[in-house]
Tab-separated table of C-alpha atoms in Angstrom:
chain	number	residue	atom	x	y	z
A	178	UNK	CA	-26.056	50.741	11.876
A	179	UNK	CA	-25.025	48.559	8.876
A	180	UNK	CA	-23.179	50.533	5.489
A	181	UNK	CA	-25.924	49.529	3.468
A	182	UNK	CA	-23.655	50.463	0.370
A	183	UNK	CA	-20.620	48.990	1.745
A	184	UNK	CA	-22.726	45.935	2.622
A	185	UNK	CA	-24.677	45.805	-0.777
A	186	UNK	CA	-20.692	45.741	-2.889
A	187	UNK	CA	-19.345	43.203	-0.575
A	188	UNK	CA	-22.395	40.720	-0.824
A	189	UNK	CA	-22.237	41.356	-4.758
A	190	UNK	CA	-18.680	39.914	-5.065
A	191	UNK	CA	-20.098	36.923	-3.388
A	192	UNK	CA	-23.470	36.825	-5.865
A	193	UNK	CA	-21.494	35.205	-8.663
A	194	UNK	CA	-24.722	34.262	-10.292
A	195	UNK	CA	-26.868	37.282	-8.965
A	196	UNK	CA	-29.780	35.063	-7.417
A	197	UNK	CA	-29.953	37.487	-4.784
A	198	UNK	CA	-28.239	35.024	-2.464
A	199	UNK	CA	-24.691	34.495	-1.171
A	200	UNK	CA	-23.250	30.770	0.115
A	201	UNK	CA	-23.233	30.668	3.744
A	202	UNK	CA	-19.628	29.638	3.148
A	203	UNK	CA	-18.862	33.169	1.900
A	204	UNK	CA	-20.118	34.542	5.158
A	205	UNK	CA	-16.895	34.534	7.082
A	206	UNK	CA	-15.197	36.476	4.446
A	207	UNK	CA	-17.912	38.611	3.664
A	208	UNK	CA	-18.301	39.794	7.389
A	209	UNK	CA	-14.467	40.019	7.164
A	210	UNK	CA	-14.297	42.530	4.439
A	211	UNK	CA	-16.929	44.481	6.353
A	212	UNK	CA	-14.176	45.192	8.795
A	213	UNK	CA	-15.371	42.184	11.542
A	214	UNK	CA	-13.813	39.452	13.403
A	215	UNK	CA	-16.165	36.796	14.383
A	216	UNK	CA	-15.310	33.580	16.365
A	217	UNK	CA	-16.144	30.298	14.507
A	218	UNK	CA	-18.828	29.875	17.318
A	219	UNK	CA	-20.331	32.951	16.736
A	220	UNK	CA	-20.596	32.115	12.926
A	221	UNK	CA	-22.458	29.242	13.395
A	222	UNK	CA	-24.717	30.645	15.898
A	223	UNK	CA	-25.429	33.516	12.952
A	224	UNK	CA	-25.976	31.128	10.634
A	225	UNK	CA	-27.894	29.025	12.782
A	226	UNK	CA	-30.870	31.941	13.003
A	227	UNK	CA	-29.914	33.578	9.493
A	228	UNK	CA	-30.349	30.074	7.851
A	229	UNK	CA	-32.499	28.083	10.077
A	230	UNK	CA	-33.295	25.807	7.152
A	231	UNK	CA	-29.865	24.877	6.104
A	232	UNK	CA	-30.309	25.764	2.697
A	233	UNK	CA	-26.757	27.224	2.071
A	234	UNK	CA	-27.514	30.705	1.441
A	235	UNK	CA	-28.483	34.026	2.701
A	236	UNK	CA	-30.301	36.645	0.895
A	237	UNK	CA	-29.170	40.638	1.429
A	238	UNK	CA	-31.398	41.083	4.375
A	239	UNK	CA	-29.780	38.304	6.006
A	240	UNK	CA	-26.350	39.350	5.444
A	241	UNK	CA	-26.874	42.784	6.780
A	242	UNK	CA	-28.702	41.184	10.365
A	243	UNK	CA	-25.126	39.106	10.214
A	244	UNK	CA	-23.363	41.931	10.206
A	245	UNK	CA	-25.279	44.135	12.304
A	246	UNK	CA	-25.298	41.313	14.894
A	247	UNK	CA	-21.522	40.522	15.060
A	248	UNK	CA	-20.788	44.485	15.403
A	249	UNK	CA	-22.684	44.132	18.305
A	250	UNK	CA	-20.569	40.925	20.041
A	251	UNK	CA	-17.463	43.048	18.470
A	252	UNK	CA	-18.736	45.973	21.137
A	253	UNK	CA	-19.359	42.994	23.997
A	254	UNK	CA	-16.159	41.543	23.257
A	255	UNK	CA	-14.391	44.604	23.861
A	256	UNK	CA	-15.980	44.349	27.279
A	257	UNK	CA	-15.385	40.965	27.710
A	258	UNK	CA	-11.890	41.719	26.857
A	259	UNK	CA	-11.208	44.352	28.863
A	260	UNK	CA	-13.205	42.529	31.833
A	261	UNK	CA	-10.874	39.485	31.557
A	262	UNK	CA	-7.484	41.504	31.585
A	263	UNK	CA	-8.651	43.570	34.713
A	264	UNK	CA	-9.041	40.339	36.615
A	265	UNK	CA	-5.386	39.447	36.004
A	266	UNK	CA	-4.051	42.473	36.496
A	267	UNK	CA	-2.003	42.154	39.489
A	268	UNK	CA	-0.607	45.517	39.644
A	269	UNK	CA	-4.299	47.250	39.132
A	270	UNK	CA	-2.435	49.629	36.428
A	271	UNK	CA	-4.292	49.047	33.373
A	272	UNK	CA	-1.356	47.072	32.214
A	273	UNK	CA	-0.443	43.115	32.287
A	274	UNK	CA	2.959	42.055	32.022
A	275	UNK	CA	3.774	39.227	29.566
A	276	UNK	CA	3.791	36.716	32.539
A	277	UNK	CA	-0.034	37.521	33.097
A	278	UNK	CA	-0.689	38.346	29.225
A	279	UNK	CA	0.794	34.391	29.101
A	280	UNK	CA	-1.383	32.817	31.380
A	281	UNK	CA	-4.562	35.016	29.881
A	282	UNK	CA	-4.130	33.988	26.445
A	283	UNK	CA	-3.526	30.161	27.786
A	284	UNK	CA	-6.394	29.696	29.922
A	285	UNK	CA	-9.695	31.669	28.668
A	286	UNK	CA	-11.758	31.732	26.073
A	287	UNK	CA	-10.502	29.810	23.124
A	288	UNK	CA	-7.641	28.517	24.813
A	289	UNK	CA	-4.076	28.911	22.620
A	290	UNK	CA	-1.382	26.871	22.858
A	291	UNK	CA	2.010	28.191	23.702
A	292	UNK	CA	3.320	28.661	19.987
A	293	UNK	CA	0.299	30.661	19.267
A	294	UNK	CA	1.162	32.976	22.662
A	295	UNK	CA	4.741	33.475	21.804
A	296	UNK	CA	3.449	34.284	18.405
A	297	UNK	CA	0.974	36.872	19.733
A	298	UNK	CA	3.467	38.301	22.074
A	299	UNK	CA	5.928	38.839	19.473
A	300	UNK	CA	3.502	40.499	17.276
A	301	UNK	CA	2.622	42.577	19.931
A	302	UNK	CA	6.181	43.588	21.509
A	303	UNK	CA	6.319	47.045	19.685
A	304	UNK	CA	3.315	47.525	22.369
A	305	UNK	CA	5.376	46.233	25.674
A	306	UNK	CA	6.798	49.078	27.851
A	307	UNK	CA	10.506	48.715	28.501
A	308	UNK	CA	9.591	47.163	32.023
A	309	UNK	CA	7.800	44.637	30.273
A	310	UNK	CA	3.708	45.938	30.878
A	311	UNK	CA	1.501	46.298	28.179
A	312	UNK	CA	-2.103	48.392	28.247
A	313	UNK	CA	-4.760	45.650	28.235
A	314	UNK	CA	-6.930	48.652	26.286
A	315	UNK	CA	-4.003	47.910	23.144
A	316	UNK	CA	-4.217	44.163	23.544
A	317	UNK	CA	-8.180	44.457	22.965
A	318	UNK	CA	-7.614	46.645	19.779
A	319	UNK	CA	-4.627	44.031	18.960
A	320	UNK	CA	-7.046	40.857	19.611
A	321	UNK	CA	-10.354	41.973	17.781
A	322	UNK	CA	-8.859	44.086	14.967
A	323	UNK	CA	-9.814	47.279	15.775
């Protein structure tokens, strides 16, 4: 269920002219400041049904199905997450080491290159057991924000 009030202040700093309606190029931020982490392809699908005339801009109604929507692919990502990291774990612990956490983060989904992995890894060493392992469950919280 959307914050109406928390919606309602976010989509006002994005009102400047208070038409009622926000730029559809505000929406990433908006949804951002709501706490969410949407792909660029699940943006444009949003947009795609909130805006199905092109027109540029959303009213309040529209914002809050955005944001309602994307909680809901936050909750299926989780899955989708937590699905993906099961595959590769090896060991069946719960845990991937960085080897398998490496060839994840290289090969599904929007594919990163290897700066961007031994970026991600670094940002999430404080996470890595001393053998190495990490709990795919963190790396989900890690990778969608929560």
């Amino acid at each position: 269920m959307v914050d109406r009030q928390l919606a309602q202040e976010i989509f006002s700093l994005f009102d400047l002219t208070n038409c009622g309606a926000i730029p559809v190029t505000s929406i990433v931020t908006g949804i951002g400041a709501y706490g969410l982490n949407p792909t660029q392809a699940e943006i444009d699908g949003l947009i795609a049904k909130y805006d199905p005339q092109s027109s540029g801009q959303i009213d309040f109604e529209a914002f809050c199905g955005l944001i309602t929507e994307n909680a809901k692919l936050g909750k299926n990502k989780k899955e989708i997450f937590e699905e993906a990291f099961r595959v590769f774990d090896k060991e069946q612990d719960g845990t991937l080491s960085i080897s398998e956490l490496r060839q994840v983060l290289m090969n599904l989904g929007e594919k990163a290159n290897a700066t961007e992995v031994d970026d991600f890894i670094q940002a999430a060493s404080s996470k890595f057991t001393p053998e190495g392992r990490i709990q795919y469950i963190e790396l989900v919280k890690i990778i969608i924000g929560k």
